[in-house]
Coordinates of C-alpha atoms and ligand atoms in Angstrom, one line a residue:
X17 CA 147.3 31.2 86.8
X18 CA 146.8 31.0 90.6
X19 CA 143.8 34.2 89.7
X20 CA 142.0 32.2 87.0
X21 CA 142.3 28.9 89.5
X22 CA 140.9 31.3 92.2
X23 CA 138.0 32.4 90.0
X24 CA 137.1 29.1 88.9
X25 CA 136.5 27.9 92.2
X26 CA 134.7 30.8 93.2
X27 CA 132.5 30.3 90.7
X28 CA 131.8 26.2 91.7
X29 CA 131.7 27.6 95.5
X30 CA 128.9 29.8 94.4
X31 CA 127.1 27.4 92.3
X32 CA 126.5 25.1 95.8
X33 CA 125.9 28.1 97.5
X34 CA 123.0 28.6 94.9
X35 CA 121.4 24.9 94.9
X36 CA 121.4 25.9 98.9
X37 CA 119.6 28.6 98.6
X38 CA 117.1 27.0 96.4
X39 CA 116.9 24.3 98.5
X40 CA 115.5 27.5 101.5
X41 CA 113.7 28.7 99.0
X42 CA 111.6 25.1 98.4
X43 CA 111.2 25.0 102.2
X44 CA 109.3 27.9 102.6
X45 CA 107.3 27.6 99.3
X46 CA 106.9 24.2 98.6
X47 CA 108.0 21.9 101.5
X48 CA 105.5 19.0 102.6
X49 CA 105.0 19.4 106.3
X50 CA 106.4 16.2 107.3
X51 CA 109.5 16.5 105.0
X52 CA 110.7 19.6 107.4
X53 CA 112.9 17.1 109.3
X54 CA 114.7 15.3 106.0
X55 CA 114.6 19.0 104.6
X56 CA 116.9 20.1 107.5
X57 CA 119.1 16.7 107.4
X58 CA 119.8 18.4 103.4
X59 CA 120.5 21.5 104.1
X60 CA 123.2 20.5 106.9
X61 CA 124.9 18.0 104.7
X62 CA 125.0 20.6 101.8
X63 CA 126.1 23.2 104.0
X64 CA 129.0 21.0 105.5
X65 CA 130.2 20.3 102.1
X66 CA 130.1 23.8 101.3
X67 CA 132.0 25.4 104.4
X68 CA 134.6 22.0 103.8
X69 CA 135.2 23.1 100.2
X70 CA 135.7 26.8 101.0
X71 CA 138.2 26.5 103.5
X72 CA 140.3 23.9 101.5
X73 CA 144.0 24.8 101.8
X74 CA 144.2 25.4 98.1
X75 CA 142.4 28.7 98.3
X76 CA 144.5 30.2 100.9
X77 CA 147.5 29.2 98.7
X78 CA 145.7 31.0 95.1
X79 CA 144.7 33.6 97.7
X80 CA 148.7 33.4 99.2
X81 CA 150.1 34.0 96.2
X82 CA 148.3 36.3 94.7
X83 CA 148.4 38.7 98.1
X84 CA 152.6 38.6 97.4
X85 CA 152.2 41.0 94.4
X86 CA 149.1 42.8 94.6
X87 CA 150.1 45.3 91.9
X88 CA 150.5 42.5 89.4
X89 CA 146.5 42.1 90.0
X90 CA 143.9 45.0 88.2
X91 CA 141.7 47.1 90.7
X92 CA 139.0 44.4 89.7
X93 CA 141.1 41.4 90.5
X94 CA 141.9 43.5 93.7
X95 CA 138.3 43.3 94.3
X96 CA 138.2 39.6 94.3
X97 CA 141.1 38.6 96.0
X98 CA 139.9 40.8 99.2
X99 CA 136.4 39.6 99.0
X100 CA 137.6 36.1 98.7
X101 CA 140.2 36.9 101.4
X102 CA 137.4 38.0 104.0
X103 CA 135.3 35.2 103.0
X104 CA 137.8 32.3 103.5
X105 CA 139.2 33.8 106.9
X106 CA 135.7 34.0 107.9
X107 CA 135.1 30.4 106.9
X108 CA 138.3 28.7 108.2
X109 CA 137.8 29.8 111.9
X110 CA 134.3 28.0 111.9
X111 CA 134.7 24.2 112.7
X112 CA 132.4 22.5 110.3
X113 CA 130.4 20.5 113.2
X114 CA 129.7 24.0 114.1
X115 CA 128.2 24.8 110.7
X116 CA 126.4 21.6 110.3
X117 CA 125.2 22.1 113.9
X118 CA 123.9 25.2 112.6
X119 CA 122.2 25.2 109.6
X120 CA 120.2 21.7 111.2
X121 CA 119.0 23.7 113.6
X122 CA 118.0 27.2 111.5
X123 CA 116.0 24.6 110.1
X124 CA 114.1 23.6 112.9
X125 CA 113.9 26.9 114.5
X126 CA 111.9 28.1 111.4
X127 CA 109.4 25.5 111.4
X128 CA 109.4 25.9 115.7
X129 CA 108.7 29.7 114.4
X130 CA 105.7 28.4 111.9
X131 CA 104.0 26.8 114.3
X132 CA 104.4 29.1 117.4
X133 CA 103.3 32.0 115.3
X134 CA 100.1 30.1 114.6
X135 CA 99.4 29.1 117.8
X136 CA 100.7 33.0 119.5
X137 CA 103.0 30.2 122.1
X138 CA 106.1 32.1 122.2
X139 CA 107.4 29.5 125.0
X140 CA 106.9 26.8 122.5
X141 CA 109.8 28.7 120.1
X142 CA 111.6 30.5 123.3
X143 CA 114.0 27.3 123.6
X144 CA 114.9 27.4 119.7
X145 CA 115.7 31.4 120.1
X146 CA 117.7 30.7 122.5
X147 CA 119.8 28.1 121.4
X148 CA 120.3 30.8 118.0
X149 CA 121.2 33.5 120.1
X150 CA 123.7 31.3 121.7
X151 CA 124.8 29.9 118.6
X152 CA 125.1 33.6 117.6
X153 CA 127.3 34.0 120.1
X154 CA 129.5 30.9 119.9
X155 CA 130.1 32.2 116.2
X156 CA 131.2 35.1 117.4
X157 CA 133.6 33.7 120.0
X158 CA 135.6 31.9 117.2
X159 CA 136.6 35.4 116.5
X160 CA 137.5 35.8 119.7
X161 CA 134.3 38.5 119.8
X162 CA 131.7 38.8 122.8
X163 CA 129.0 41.0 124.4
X164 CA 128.4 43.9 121.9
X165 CA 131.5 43.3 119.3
X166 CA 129.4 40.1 119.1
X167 CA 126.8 42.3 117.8
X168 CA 129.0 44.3 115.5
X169 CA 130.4 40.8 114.3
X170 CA 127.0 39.7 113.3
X171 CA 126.2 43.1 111.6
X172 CA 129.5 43.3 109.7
X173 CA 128.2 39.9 108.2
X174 CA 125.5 41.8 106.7
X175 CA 127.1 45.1 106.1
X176 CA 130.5 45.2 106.0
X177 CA 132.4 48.0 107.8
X178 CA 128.9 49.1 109.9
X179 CA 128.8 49.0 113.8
X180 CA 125.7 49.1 116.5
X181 CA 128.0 52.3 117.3
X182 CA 127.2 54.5 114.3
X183 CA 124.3 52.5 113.4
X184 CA 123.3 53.9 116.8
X185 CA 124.2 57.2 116.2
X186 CA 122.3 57.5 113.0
X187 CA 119.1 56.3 114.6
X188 CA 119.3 58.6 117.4
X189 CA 119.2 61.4 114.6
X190 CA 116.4 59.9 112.4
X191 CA 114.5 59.1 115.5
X192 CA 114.7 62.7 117.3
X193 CA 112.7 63.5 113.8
X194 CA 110.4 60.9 113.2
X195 CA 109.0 60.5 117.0
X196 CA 107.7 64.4 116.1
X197 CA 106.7 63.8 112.6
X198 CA 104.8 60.5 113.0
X199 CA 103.0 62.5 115.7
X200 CA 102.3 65.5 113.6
X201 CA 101.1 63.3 111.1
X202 CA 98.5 61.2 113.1
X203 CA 97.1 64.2 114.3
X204 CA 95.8 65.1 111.2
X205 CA 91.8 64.7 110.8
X206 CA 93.3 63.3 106.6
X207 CA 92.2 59.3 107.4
X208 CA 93.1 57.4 104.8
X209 CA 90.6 54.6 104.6
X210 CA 91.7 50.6 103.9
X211 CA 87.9 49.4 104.5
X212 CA 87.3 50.2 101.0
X213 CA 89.5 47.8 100.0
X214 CA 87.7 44.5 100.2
X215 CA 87.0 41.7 98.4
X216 CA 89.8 41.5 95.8
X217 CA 89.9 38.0 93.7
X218 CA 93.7 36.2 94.1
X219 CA 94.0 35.5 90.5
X220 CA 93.4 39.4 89.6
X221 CA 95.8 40.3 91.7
X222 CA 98.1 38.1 91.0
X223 CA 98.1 39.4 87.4
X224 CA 97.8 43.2 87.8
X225 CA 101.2 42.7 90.3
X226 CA 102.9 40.3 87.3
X227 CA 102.5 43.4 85.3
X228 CA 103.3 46.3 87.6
X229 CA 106.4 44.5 88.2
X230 CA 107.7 43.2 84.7
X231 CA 107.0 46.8 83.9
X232 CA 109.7 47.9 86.6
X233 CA 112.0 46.1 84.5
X234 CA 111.8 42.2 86.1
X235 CA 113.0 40.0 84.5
X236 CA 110.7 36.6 84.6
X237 CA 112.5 34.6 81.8
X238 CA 115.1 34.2 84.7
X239 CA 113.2 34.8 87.6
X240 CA 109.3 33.7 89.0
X241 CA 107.2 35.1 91.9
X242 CA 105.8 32.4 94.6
X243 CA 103.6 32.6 97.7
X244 CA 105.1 32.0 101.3
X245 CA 104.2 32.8 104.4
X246 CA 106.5 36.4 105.0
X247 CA 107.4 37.3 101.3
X248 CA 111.4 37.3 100.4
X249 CA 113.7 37.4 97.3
X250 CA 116.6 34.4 97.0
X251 CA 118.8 33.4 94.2
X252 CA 120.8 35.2 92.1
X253 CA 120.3 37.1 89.0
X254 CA 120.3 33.8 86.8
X255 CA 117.3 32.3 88.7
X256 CA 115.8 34.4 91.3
X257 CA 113.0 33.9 93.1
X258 CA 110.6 36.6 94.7
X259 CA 107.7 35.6 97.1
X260 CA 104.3 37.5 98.4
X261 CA 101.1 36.9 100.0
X262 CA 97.4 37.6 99.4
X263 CA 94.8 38.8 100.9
X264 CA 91.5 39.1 99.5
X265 CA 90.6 42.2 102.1
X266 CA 93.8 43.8 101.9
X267 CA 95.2 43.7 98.4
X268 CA 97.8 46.8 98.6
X269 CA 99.9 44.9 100.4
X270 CA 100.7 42.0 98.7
X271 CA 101.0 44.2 95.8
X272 CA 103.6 46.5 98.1
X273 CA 105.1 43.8 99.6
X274 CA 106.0 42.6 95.3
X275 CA 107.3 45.7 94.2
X276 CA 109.6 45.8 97.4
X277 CA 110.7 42.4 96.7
X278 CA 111.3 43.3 93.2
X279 CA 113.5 45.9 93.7
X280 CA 115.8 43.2 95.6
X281 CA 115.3 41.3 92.2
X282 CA 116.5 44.0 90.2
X283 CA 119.5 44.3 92.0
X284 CA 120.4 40.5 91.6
X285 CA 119.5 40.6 87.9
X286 CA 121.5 44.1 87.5
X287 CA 124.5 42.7 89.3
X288 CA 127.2 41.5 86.5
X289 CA 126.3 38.0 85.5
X290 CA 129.8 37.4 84.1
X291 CA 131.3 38.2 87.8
X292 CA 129.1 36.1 89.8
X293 CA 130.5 34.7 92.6
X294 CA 133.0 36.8 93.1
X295 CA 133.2 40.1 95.1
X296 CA 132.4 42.1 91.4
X297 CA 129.1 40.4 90.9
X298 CA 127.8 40.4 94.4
X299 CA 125.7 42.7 96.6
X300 CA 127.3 45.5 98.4
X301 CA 125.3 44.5 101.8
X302 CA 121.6 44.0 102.9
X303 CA 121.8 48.0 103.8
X304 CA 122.3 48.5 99.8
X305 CA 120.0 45.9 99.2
X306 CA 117.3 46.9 100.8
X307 CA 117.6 50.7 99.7
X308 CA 116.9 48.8 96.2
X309 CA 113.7 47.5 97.3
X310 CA 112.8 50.5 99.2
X311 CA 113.3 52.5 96.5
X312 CA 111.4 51.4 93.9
X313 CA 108.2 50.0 96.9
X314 CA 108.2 53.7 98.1
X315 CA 110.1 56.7 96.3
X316 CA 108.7 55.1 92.9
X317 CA 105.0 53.2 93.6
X318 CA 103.5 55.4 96.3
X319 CA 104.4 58.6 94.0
X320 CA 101.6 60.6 92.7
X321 CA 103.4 60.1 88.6
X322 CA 103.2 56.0 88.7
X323 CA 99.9 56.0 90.3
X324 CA 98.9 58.6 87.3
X325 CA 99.4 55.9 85.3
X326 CA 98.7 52.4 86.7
X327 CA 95.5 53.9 88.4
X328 CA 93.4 53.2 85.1
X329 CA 94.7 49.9 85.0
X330 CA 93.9 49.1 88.8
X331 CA 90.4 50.3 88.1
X332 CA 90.4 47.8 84.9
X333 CA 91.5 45.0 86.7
X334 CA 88.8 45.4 90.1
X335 CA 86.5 47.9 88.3
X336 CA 83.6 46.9 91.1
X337 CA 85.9 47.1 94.1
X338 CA 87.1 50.6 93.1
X339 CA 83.8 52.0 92.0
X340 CA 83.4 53.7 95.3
X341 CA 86.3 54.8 95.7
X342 CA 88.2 58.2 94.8
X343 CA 91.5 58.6 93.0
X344 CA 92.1 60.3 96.3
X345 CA 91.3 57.9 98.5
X346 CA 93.3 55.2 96.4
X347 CA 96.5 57.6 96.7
X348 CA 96.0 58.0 100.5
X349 CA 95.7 54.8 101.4
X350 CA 99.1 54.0 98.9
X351 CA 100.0 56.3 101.3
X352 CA 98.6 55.7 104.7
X353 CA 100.2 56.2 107.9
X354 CA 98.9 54.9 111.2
X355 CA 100.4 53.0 114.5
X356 CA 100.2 48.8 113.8
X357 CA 102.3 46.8 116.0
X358 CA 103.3 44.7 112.8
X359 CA 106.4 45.7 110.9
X360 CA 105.5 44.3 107.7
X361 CA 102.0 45.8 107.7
X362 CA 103.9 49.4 108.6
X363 CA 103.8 52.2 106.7
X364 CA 107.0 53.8 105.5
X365 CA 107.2 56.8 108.7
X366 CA 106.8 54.4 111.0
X367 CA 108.6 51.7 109.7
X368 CA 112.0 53.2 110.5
X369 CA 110.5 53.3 114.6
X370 CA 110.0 49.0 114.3
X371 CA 114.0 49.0 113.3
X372 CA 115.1 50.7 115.9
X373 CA 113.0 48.9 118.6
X374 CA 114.7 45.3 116.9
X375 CA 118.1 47.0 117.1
X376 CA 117.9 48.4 121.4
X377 CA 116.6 44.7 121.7
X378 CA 119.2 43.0 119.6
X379 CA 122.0 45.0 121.9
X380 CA 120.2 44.0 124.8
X381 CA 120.6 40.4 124.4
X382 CA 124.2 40.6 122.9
X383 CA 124.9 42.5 125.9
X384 CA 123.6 40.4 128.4
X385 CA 121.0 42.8 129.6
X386 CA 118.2 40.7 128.6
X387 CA 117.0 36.9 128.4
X388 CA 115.5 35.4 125.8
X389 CA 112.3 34.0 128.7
X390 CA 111.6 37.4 129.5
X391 CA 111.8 39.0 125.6
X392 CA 108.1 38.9 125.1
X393 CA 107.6 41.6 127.5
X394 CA 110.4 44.1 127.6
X395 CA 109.2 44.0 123.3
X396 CA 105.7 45.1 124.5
X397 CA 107.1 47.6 126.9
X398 CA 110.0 48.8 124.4
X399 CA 106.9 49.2 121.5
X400 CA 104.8 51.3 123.5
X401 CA 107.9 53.7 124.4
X402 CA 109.2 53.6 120.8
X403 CA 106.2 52.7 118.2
X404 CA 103.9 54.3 120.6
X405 CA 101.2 51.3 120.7
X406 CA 101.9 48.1 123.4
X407 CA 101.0 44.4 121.4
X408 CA 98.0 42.6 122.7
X409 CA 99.8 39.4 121.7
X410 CA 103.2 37.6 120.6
X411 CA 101.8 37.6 116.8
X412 CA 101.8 41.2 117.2
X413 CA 105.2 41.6 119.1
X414 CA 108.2 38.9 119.3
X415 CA 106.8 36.6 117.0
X416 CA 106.4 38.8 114.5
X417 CA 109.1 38.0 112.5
X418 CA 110.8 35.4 111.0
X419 CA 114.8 36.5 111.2
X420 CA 115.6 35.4 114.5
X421 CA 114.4 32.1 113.8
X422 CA 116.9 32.0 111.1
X423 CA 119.6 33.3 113.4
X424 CA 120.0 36.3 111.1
X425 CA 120.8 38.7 114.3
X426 CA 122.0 42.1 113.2
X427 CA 120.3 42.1 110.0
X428 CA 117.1 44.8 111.1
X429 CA 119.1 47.9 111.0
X430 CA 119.9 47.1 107.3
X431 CA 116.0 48.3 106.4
X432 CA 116.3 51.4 108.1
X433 CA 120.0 52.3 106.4
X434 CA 118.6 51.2 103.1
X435 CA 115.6 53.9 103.8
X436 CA 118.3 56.5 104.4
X437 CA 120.2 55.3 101.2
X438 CA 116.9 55.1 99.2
X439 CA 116.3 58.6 99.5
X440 CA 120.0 59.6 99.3
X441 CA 119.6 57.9 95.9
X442 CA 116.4 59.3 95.1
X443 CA 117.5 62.9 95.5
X444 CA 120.3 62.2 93.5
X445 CA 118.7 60.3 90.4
X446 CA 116.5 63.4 90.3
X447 CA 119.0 66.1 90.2
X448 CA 120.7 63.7 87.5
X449 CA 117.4 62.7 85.4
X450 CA 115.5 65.8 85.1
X451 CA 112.0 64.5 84.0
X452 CA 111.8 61.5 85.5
X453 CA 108.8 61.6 87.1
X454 CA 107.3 62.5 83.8
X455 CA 108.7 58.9 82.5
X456 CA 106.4 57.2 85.5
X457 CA 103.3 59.0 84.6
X458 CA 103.4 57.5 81.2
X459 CA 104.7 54.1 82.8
X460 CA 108.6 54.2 82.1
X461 CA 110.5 53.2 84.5
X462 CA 113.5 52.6 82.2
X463 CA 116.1 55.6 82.6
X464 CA 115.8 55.1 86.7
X465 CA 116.5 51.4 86.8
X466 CA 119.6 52.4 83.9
X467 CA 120.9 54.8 86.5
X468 CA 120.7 52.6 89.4
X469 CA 122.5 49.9 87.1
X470 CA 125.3 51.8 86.5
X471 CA 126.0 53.5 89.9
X472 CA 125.1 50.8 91.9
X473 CA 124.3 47.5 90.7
X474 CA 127.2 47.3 88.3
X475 CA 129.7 48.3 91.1
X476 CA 129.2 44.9 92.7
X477 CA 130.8 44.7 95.9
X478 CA 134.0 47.4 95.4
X479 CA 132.5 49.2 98.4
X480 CA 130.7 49.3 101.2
X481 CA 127.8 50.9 102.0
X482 CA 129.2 54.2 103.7
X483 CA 131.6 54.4 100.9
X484 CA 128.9 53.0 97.9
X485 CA 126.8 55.8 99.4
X486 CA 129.8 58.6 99.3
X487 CA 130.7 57.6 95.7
X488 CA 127.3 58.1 94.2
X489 CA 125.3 60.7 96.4
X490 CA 128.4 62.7 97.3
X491 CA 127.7 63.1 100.8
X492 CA 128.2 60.6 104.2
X493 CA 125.0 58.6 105.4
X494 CA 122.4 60.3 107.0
X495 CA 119.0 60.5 108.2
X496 CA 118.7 64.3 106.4
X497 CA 117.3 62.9 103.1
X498 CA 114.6 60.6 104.6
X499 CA 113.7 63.0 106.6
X500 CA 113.3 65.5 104.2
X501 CA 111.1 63.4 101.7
X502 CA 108.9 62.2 104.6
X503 CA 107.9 65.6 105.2
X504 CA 107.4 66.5 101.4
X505 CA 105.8 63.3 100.3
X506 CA 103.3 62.9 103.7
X507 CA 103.2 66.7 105.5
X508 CA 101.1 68.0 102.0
X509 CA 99.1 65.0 102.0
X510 CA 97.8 65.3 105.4
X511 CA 97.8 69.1 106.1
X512 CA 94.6 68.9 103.1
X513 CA 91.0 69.9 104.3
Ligands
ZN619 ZN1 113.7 43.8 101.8

């Protein structure tokens, strides 16, 4: 009884979770300007009730009894009993003042972020970063964490089991190869060539990247795609919500930007609808998530097969835009790599060097090492050692991105072990779908995203993601694979003459 009880509230727990995370989804889509304040009054009171209900007595004692005989419970109810276990233990040591103290001000850090972004005033938003890093820190001290298990508390949050240790190990090895490779690369007299791309109407692109990604297998009977500032997917796979941006001069990347977002998308609709809520229908970690996205943004749609087939329909959609330019052309600059101080804008090489500049940062200021005040230029100073290029302003360096101002510390390194994972995966579904490339050339995506269902999404959140990567790829986590399909995919494509 105690198990179905359990359940049940799992289940109510996660529908106020969900009308929360609509409610940050409406504030960065929808929200009046001068609403911000009530906006963040909402989102506190919600998230009090929330963080009251989950730790209520009653669940420890369903979750009490139910730990007495564990081999009364299935390997499934196992599942949910741990998850709910690690979630309520993490809930009860958080006073709620603390958690209404904090959501109020996530929400006023992201609109201090808005509007120091627009204005490049970093000291304008250098008070609300440091109240989130402190914050970060008080969190952390409920757990009786500090300095760098701070850190690891923080990334644990978003992938379960991982630490800035091995994390840190791992990007030492990717970036001994990358730093060489990103070189070999820009050295190449192969250019691609984004001028071309100019002058691309909103509404057409809107409705070429409807289809691309309904095509991928989206689902938007239970999902839509919005505009916001720095595109994002929230909800769940009953009602989930992917954002993008356009730009008339530069439409590859809100088109990129989708099909990333989609492969988050995917994941939520793929998870088991039937188990949401509880640790079966829930994401393994942001590291697994984002090896989702990344698989299907760069693996899948810069590949020569799905360009073989959505290039006619490109041409249909901006048939004056493209005129002048080659198939080529088109594929290089799906595929172009060159230094930009802006992660989002980053190609997929040099991407990985932008996560691992956020993460010697992000253990700076855990540590100690480094104050919020003088952030702006130990970034610039970092990005030239690392990226290879100094910003000429905050918009192109600490302001760059909107996670801090949500106090979501420890969640970069999560993009760069979803990279490794993606192409763990992606060696793996070919070895295991022998023709599948075939399938995108003629626009059928279908047997991939059945795979990825079924070893991934349908697993929920059994394991983790060294273990999730283990179970389906049959080796550890490495850098080996991305490595290895960076150099296939972008050392033929720029040693041309
Ligand atoms: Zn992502």
């Amino acid at each position: 009884m105690s198990y179905q009880k359990l359940v049940s509230e799992l289940k109510r727990l996660h529908y106020l979770n969900s009308a929360l995370d609509l409610l940050g989804w409406d504030e960065q889509v929808n929200l009046p300007k001068k609403s911000a304040a009530a906006r963040a009054s909402q989102s506190s009171a919600l998230s009090d009730l929330i963080h009251r209900e989950s730790i209520h007595p009653q669940v420890d004692d369903w979750l009490n009894a139910l730990e007495q005989d564990p081999n009364a419970l299935t390997t499934e109810q196992q599942c949910v009993v741990q998850e709910a276990r690690r979630n309520f233990d993490r809930a009860v040591k958080l006073p709620s003042a603390f958690v209404a103290r904090r959501a109020e001000h996530q929400s006023r850090a992201y609109h201090a972020w808005v509007e120091a972004r627009k204005n490049d005033d970093f000291v304008s938003f250098a008070p609300f970063l440091k109240t989130q890093l402190e914050l970060a820190r008080e969190e952390a001290g409920f757990f009786g964490l500090d300095g760098l298990q701070a850190y690891d508390y923080h990334i644990d949050n978003h992938d379960p089991g991982m630490t800035a240790s091995v994390i840190g190990t791992l990007f030492d090895s990717l970036k001994s190869e990358i730093v060489p490779l990103v070189k070999q690369i820009l050295s190449s007299a192969v250019k691609p060539n984004l001028s071309m791309f100019k002058g691309f109407p909103i509404a057409q692109q809107e409705a070429f990247l409807k289809r691309v990604t309904a095509s991928l297998g989206f689902d938007y009977d239970r999902g839509r795609l919005d505009v916001a500032v720095h595109p994002f997917c929230s909800g769940n796979g009953e009602d989930t919500r992917l954002t993008t941006r356009y730009f008339v001069d530069n439409p590859l990347d809100s088109l990129f930007s989708s099909i990333h977002e989609t492969g988050h998308g995917l994941y939520e609709q793929g998870l088991p609808l039937e188990h949401l809520g509880t640790g079966l229908g829930t994401a393994a970690g942001m590291g697994v998530h984002e090896s989702q996205s990344r698989i299907w943004e760069n693996q899948v749609a810069r590949s020569r097969s799905f360009w073989d087939y959505w290039e006619p329909f490109y041409r249909e959609a901006f048939p004056e835009q493209l005129s002048g330019v080659t198939s080529e052309q088109l594929y290089l600059a799906v595929n172009g790599v060159s230094l930009n101080p802006i992660r989002v804008d980053s190609d997929e090489v040099t991407y990985n060097l932008h996560i691992i500049l956020r993460f010697e940062l992000e253990k700076c200021l855990f540590s100690g090492e480094l104050d919020v005040v003088d952030l702006p230029a130990f970034w610039n100073e970092k990005a030239e050692k690392i990226i290879g290029l100094r910003p000429t302003s905050d918009v192109e360096g600490v302001l760059q991105d909107v996670h801090w101002s949500s106090g979501a510390f420890g969640y970069f390194p999560s993009y760069c072990l979803g990279n490794m994972l993606a192409a763990q995966l992606w060696y793996s579904a070919l070895d295991a779908l022998p023709g599948i490339e075939i399938d995108f050339s003629n626009g059928d995506f279908t047997r991939l995203l059945s795979w990825l269902r079924e070893k991934v999404h349908c697993e929920g959140k059994r394991c983790d993601l060294m273990n999730l990567t283990k179970k389906v790829t049959g080796k550890e986590l490495s850098s080996d694979s991305l490595i290895r399909y960076l150099k296939e995919r972008y050392l033929p494509l720029y040693q041309q003459t």
